[in-house]
PDB file of C-alpha atoms (C1' of nucleotides) in Angstrom:
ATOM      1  CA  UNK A   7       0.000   0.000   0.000  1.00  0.00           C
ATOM      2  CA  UNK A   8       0.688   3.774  -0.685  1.00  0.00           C
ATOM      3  CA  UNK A   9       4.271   2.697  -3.354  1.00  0.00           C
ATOM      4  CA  UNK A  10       3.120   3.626  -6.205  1.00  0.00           C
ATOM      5  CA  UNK A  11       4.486   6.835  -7.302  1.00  0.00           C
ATOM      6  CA  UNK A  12       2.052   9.493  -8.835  1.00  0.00           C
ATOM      7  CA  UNK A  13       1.121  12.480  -9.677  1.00  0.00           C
ATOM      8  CA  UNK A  14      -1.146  13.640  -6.924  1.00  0.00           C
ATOM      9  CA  UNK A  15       1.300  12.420  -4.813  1.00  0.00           C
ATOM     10  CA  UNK A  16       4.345  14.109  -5.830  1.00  0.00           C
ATOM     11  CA  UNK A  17       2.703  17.170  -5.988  1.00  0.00           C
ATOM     12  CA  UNK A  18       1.517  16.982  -2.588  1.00  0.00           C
ATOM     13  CA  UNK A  19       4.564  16.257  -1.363  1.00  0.00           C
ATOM     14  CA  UNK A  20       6.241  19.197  -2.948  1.00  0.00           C
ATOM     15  CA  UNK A  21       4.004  21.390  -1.786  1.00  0.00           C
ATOM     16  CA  UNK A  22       3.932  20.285   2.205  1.00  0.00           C
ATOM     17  CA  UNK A  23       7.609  20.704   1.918  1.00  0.00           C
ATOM     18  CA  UNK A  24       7.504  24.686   0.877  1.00  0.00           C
ATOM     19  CA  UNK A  25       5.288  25.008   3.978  1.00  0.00           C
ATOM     20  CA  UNK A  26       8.398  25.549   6.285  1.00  0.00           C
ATOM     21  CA  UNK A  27       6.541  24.943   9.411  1.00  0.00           C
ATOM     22  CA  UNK A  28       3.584  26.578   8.794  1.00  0.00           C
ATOM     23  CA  UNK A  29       0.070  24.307   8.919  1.00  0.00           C
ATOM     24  CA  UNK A  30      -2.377  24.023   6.953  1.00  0.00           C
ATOM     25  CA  UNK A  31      -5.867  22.553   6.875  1.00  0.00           C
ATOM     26  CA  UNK A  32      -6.758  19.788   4.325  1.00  0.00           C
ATOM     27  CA  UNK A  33      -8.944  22.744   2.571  1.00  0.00           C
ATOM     28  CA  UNK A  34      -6.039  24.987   2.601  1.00  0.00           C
ATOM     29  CA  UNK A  35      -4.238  22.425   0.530  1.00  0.00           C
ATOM     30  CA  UNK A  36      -7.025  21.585  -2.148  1.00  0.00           C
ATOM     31  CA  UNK A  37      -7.848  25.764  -2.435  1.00  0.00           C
ATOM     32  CA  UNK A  38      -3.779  26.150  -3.021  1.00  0.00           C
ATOM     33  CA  UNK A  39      -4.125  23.786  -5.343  1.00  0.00           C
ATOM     34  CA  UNK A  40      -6.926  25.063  -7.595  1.00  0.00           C
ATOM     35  CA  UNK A  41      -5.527  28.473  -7.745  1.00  0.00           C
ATOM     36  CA  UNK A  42      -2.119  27.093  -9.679  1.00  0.00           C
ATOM     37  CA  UNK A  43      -4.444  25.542 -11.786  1.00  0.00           C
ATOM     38  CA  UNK A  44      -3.523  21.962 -10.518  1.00  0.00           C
ATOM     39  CA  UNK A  45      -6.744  20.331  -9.139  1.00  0.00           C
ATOM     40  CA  UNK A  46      -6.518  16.906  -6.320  1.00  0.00           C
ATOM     41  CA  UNK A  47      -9.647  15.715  -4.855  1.00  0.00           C
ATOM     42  CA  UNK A  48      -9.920  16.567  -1.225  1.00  0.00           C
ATOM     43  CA  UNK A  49     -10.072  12.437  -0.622  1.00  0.00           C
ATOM     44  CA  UNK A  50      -6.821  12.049  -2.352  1.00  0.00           C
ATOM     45  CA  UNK A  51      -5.524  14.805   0.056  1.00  0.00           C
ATOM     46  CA  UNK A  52      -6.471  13.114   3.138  1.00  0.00           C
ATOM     47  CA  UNK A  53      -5.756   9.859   2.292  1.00  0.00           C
ATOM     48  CA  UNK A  54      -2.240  10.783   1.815  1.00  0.00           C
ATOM     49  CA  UNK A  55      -2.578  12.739   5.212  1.00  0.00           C
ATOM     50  CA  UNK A  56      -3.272   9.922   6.590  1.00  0.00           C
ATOM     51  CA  UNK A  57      -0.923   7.473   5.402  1.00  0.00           C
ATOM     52  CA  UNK A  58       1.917  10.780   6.127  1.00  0.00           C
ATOM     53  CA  UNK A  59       0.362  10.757   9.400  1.00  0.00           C
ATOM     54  CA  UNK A  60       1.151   6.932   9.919  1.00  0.00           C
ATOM     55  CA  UNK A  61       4.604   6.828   8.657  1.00  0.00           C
ATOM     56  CA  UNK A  62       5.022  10.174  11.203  1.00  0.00           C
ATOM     57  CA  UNK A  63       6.189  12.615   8.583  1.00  0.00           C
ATOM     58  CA  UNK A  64       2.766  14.551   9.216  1.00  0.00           C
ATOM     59  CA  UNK A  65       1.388  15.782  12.845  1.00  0.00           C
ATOM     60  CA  UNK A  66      -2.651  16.383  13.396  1.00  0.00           C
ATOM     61  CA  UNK A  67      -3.862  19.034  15.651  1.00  0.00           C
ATOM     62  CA  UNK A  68      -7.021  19.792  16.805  1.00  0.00           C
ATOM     63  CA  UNK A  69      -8.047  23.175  17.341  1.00  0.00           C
ATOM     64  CA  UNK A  70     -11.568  24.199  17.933  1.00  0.00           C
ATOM     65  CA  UNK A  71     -15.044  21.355  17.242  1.00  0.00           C
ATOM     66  CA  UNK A  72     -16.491  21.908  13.861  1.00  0.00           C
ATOM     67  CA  UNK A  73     -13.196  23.388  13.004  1.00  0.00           C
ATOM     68  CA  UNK A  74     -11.098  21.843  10.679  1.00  0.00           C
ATOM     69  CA  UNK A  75      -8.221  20.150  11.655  1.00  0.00           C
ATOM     70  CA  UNK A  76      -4.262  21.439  11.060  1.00  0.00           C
ATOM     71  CA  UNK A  77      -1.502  19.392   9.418  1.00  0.00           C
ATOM     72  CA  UNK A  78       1.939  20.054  10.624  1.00  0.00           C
ATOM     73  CA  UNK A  79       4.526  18.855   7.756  1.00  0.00           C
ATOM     74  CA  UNK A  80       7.912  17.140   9.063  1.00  0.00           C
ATOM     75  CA  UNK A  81      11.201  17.465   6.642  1.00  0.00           C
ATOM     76  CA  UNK A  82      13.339  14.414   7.482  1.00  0.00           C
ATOM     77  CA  UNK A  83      16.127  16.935   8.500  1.00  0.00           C
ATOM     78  CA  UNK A  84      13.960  19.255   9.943  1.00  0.00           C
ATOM     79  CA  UNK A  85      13.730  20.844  13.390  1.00  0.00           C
ATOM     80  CA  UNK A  86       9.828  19.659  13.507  1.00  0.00           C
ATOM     81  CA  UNK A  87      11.326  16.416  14.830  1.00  0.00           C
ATOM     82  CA  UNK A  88      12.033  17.368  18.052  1.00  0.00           C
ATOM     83  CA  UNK A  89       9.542  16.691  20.359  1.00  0.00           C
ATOM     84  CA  UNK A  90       8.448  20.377  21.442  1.00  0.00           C
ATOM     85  CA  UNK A  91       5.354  22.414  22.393  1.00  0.00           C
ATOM     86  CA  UNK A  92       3.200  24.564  20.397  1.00  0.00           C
ATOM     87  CA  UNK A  93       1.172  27.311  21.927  1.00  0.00           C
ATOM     88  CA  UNK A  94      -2.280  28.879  20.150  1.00  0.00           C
ATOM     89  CA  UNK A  95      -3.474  31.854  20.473  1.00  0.00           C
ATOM     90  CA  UNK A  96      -7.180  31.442  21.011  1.00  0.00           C
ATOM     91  CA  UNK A  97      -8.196  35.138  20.160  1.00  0.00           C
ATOM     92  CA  UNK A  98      -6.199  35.426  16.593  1.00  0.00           C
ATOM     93  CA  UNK A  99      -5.686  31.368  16.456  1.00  0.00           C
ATOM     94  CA  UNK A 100      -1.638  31.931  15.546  1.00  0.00           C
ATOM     95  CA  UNK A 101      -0.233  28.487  16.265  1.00  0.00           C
ATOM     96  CA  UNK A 102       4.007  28.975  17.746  1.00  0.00           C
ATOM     97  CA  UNK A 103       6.588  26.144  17.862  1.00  0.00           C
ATOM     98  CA  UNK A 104       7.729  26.552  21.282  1.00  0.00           C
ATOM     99  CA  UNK A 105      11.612  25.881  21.597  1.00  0.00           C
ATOM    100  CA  UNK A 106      12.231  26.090  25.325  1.00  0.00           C
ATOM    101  CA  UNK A 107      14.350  24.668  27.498  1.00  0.00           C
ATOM    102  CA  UNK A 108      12.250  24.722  30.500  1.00  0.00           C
ATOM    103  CA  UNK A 109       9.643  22.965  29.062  1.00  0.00           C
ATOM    104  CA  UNK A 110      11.739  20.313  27.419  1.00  0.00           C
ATOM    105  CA  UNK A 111      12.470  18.711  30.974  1.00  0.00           C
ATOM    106  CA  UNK A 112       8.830  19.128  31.609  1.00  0.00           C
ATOM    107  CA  UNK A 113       7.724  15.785  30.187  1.00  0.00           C
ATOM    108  CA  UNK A 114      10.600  13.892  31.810  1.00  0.00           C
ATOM    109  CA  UNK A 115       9.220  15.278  35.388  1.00  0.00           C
ATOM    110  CA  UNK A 116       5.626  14.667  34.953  1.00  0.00           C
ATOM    111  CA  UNK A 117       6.514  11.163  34.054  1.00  0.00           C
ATOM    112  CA  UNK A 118       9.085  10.419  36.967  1.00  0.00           C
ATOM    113  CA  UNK A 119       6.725  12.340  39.514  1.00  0.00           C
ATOM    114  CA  UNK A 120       3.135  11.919  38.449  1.00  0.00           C
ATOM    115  CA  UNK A 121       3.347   8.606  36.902  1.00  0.00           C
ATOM    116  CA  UNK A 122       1.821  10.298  33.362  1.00  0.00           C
ATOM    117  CA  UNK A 123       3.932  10.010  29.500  1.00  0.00           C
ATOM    118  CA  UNK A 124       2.991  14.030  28.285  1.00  0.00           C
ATOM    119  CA  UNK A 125       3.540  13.476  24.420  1.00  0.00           C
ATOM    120  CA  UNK A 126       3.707  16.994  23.479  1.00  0.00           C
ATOM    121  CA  UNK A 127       3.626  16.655  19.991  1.00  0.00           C
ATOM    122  CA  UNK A 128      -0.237  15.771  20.885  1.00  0.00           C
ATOM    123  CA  UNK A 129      -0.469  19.284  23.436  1.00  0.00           C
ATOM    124  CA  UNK A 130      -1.444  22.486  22.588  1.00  0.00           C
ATOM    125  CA  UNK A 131      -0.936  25.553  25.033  1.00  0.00           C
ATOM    126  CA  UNK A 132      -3.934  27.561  24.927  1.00  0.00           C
ATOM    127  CA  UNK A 133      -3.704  31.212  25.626  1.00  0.00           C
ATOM    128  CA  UNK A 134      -3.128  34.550  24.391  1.00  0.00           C
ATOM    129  CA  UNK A 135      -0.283  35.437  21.716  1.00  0.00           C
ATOM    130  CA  UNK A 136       1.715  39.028  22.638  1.00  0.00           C
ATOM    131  CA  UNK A 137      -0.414  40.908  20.213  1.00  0.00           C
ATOM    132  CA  UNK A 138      -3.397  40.170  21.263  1.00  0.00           C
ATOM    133  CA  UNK A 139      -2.564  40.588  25.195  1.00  0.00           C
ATOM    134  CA  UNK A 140      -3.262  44.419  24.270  1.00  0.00           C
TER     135      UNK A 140
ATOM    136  CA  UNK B  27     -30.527  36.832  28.065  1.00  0.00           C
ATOM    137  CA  UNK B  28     -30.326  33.266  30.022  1.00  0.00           C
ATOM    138  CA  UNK B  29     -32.567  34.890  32.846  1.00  0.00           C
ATOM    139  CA  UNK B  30     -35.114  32.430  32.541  1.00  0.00           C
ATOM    140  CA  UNK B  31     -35.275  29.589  35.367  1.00  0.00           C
ATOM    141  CA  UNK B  32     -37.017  26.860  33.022  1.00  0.00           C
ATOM    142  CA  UNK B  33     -37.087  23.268  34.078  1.00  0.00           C
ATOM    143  CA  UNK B  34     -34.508  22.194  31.661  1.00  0.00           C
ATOM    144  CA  UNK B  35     -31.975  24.607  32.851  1.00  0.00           C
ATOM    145  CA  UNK B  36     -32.324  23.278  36.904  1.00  0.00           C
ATOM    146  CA  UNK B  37     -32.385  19.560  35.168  1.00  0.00           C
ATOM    147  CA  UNK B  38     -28.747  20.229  33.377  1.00  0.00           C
ATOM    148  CA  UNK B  39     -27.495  22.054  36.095  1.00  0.00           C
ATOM    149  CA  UNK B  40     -28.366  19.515  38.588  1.00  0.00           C
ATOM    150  CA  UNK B  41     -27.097  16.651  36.834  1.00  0.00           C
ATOM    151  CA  UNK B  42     -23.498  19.039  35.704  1.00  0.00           C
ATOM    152  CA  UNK B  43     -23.546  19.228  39.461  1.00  0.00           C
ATOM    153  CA  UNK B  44     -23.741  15.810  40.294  1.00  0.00           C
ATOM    154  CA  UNK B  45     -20.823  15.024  37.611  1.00  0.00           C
ATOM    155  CA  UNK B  46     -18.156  15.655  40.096  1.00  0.00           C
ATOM    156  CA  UNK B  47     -15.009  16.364  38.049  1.00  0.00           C
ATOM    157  CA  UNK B  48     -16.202  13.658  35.061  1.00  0.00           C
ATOM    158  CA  UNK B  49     -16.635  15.274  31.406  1.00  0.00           C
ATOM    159  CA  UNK B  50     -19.286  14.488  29.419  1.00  0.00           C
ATOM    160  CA  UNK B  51     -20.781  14.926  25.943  1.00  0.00           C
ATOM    161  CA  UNK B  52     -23.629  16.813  24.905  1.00  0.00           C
ATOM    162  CA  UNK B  53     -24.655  13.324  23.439  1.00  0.00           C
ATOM    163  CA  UNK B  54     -23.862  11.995  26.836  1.00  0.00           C
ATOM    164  CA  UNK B  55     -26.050  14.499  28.120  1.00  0.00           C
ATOM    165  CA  UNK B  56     -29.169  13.902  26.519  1.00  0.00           C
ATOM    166  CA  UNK B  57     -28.547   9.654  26.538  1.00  0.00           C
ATOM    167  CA  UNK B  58     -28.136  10.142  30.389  1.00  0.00           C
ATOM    168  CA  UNK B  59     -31.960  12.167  30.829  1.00  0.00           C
ATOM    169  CA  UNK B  60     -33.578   9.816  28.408  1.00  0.00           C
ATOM    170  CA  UNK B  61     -32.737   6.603  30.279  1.00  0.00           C
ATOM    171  CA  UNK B  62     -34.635   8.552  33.418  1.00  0.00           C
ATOM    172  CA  UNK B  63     -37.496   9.426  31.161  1.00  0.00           C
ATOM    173  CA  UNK B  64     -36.494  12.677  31.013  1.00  0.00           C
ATOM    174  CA  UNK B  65     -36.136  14.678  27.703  1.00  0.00           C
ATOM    175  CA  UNK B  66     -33.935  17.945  26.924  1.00  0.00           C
ATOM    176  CA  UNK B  67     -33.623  18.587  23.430  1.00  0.00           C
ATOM    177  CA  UNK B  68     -30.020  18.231  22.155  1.00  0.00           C
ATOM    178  CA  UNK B  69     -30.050  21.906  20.892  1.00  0.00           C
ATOM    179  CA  UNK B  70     -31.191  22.880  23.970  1.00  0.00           C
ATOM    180  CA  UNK B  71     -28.332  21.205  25.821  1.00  0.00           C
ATOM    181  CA  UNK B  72     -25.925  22.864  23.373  1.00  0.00           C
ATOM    182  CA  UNK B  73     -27.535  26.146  24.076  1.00  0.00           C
ATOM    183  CA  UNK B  74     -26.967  26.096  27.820  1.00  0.00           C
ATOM    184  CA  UNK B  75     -23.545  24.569  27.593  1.00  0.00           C
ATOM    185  CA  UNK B  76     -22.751  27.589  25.175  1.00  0.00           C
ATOM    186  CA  UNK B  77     -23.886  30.035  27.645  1.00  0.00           C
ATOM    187  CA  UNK B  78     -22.428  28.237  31.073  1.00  0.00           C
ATOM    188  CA  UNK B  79     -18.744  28.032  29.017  1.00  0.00           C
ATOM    189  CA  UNK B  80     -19.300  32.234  28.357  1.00  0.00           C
ATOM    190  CA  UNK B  81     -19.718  32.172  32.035  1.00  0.00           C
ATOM    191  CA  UNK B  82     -17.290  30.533  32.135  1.00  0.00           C
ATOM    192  CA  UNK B  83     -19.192  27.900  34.473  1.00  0.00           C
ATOM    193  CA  UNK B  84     -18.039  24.825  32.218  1.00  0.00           C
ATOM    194  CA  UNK B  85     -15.080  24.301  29.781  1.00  0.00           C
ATOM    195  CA  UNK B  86     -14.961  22.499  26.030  1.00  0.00           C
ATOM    196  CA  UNK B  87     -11.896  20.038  25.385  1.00  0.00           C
ATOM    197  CA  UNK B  88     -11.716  18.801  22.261  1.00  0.00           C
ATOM    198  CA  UNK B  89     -10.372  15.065  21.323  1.00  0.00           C
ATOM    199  CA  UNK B  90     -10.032  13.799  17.827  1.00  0.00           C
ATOM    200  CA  UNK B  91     -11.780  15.273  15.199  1.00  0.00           C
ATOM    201  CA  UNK B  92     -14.873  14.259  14.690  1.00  0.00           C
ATOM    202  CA  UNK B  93     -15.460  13.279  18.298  1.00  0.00           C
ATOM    203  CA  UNK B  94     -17.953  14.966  20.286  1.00  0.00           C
ATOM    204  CA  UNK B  95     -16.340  17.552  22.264  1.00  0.00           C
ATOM    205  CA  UNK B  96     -16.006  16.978  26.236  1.00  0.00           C
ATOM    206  CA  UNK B  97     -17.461  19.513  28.951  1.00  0.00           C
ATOM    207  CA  UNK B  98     -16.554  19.980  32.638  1.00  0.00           C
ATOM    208  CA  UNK B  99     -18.650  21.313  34.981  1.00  0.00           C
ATOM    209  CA  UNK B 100     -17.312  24.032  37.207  1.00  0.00           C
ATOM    210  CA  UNK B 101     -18.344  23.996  41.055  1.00  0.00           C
ATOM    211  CA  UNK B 102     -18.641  27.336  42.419  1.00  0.00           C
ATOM    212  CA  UNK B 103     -16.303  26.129  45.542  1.00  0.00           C
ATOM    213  CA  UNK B 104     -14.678  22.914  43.752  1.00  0.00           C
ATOM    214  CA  UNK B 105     -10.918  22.346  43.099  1.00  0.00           C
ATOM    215  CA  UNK B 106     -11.471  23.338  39.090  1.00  0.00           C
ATOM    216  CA  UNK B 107     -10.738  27.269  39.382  1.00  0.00           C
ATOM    217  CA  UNK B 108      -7.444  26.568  40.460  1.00  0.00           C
ATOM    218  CA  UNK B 109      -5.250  27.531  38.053  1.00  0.00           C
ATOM    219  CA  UNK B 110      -3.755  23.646  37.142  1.00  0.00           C
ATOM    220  CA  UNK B 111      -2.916  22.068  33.948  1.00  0.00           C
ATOM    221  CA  UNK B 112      -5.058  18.618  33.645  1.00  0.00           C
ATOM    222  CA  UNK B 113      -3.882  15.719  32.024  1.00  0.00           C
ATOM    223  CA  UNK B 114      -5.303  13.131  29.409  1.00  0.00           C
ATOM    224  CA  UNK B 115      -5.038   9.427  28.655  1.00  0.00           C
ATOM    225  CA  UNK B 116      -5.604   9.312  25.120  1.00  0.00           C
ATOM    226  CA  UNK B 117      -5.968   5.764  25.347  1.00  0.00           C
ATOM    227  CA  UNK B 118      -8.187   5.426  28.670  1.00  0.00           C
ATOM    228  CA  UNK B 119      -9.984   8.968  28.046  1.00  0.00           C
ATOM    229  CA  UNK B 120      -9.231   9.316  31.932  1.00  0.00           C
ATOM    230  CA  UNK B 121      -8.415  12.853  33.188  1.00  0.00           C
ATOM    231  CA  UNK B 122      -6.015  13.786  35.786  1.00  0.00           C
ATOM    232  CA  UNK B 123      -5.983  17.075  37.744  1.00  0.00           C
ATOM    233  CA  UNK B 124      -2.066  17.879  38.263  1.00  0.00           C
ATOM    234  CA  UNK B 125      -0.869  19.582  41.203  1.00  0.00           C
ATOM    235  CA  UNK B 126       2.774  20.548  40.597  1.00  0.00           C
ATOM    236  CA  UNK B 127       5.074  22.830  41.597  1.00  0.00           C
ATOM    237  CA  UNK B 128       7.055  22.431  38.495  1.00  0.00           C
ATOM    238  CA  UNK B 129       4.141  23.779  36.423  1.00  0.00           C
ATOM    239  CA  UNK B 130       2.986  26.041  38.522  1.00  0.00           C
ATOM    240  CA  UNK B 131       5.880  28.175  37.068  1.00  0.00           C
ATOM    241  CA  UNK B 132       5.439  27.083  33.617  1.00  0.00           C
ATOM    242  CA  UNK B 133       3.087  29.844  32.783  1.00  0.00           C
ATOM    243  CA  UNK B 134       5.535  32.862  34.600  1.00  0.00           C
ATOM    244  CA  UNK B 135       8.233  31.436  32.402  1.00  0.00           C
ATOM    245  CA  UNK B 136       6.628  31.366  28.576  1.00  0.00           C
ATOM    246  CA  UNK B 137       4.784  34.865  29.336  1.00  0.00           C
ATOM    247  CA  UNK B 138       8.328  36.515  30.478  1.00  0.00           C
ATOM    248  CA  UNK B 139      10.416  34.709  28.039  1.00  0.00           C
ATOM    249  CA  UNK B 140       8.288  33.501  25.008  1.00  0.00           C
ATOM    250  CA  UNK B 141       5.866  36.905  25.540  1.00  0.00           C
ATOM    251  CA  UNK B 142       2.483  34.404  24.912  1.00  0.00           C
ATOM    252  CA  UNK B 143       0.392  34.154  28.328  1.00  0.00           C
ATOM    253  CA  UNK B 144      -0.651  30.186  28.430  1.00  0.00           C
ATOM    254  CA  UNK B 145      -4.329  29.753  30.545  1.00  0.00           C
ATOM    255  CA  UNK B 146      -3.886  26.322  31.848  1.00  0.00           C
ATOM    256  CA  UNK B 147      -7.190  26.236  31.938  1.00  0.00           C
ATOM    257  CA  UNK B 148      -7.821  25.837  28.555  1.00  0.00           C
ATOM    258  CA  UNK B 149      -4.862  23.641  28.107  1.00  0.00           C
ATOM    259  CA  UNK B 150      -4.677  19.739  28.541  1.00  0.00           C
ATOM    260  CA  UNK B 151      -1.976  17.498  28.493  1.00  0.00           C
ATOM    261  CA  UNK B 152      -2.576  14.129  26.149  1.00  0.00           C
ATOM    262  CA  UNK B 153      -0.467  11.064  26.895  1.00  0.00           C
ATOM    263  CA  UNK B 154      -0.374   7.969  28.261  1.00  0.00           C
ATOM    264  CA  UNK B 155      -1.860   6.772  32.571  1.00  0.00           C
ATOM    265  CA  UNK B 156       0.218   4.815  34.367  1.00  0.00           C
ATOM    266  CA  UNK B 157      -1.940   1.899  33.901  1.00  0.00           C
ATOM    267  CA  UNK B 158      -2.296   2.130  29.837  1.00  0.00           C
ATOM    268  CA  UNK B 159       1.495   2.533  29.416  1.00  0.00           C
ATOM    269  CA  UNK B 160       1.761  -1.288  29.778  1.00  0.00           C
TER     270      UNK B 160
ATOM    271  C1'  DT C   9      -2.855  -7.581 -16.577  1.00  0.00           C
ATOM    272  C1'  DT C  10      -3.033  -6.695 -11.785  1.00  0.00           C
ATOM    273  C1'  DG C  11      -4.103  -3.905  -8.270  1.00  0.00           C
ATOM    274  C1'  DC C  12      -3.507   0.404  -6.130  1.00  0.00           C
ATOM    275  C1'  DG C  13      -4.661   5.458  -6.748  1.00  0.00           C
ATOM    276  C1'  DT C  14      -8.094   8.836  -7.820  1.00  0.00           C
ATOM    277  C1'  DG C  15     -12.159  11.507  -7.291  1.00  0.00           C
ATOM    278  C1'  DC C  16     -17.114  11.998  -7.514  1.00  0.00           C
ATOM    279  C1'  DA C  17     -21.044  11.246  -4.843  1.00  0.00           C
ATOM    280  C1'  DA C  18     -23.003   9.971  -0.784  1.00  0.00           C
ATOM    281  C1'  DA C  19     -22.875   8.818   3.961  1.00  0.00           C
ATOM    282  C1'  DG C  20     -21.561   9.646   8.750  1.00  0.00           C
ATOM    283  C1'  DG C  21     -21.237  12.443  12.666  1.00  0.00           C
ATOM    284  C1'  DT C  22     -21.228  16.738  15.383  1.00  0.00           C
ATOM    285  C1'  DT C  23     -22.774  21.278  15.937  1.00  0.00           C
ATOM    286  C1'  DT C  24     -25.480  25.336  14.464  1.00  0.00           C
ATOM    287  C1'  DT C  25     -29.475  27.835  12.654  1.00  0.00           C
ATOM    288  C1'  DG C  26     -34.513  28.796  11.305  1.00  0.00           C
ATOM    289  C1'  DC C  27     -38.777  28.905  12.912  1.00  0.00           C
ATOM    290  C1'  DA C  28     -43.085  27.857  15.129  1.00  0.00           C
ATOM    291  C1'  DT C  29     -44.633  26.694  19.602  1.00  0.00           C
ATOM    292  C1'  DG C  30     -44.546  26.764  24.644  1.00  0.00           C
ATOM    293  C1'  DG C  31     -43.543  28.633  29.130  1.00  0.00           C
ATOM    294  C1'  DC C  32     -41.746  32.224  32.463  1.00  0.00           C
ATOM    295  C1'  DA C  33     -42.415  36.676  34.465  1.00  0.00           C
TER     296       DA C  33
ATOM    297  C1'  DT D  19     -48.858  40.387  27.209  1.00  0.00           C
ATOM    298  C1'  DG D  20     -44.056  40.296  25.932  1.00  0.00           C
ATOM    299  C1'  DC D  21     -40.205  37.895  25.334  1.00  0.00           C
ATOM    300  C1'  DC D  22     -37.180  34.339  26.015  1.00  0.00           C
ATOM    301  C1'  DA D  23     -36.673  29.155  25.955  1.00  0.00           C
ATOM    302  C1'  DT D  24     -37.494  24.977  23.671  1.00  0.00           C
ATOM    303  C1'  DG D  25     -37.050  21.496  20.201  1.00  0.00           C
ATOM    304  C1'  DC D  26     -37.989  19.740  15.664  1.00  0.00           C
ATOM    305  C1'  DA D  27     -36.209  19.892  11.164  1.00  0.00           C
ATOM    306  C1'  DA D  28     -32.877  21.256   8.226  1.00  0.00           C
ATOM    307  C1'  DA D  29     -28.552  23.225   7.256  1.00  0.00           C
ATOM    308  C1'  DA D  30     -23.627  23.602   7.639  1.00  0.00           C
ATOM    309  C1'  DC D  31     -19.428  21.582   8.190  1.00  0.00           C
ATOM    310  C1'  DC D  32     -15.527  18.339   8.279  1.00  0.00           C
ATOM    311  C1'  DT D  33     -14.215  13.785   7.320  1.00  0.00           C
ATOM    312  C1'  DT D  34     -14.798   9.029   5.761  1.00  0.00           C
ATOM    313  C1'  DT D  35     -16.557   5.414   2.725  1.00  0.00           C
ATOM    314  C1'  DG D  36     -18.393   3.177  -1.680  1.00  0.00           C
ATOM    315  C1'  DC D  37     -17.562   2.529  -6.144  1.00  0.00           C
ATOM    316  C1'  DA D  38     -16.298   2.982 -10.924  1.00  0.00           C
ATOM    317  C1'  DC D  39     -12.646   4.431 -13.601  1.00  0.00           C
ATOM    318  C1'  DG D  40      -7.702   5.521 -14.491  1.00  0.00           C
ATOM    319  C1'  DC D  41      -2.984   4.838 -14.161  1.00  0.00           C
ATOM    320  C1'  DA D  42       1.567   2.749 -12.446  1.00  0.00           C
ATOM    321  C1'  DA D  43       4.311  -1.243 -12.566  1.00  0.00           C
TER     322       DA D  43
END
DNA sequence: TTGCGTGCAAAGGTTTTGCATGGCA
DNA sequence: TGCCATGCAAAACCTTTGCACGCAA
């Protein structure tokens, strides 16, 4: 399953790895899509989600119900392998790759002390971004 | 608006009351009056959630998407306003109020150095319970 | 040729909205 | 009486599934 090499796919693939880090929504994808004049079925897209999200080159995040969900792209080199926080802003919805030091030793002292295996690649931080504190 | 004391409202409030710390669905909701031979409409249960989360009386988690979305009931007096983190099993679906002094600063530290003011109230830890990490 | 990949249509599920009716004050 | 609350039906929305056709190997 999922070796065949095609068109849909390679485009797809191309395409998550220009997003640097940024997410995007399996609409976002299909509307890029159809304004370069390209066109994949929004199936095709989340199948291949799916099967990215399997072999762990693509992260899910929930955000809000109803809402759709937000797919996190992982280069094979890239720095989206570490296992780090995000934080959203729930007044402008800005999602942040947290790089921090204290909260990298966080996981390892919730498990030793409380017993409980954080995987914060699943965790989102809710709160309010700097611009929006005003 | 929401001045009205109807018999619905004193039904859902009762039986959030009565939930002691356990989230529920809206689905949950109305399955749980119906087996008593009570009735609330579901939009009317969605409707009085809606309002009781502006008060900020009851708060939405969200799962997988897809899911129904999870609500906690908010004593007046209970342990919920303190200003914890929780954690989730994602396997179990059990949810664990965290007491920690290493937390406790985690908020003070990403607003002074990461400028973004986390509400760990609105923010749950997924993982894995001691007794689902076997 | 074989069998997976694709995409349209439809289904599935949760949540919201429109609207007529019912109940509180 | 006035106005909000209720709940049915339908809509809106995201996501998954069924199925026929197309394309890679």
């Amino acid at each position: 399953m999922g070796n065949y090499s095609t068109k849909q796919q390679k485009l797809l693939l191309s395409y998550l790895s220009s997003l640097d880090g940024r997410h995007v929504s399996a609409m976002d994808i299909a509307t890029n899509f159809r304004e370069r004049g390209e066109k994949i079925g929004i199936t095709t897209i989340y199948r291949h989600l799916d099967r990215l999200i399997t072999a762990g080159r693509v992260r899910r995040y929930i955000t809000e119900a109803g809402k759709p969900a937000c797919f996190l792209y992982i280069p094979e080199d890239g720095c989206f392998e570490d296992e780090h926080f995000h934080l959203r802003c729930s007044s402008c919805g800005e999602l942040i790759h947290l790089e921090c030091s204290y909260t990298s030793g966080l996981a390892e002292h919730v498990l030793e002390a409380h017993g409980f295996m954080i995987e914060p690649t699943q965790t989102v931080f809710y709160g309010k971004c700097k611009s929006c504190m005003e």
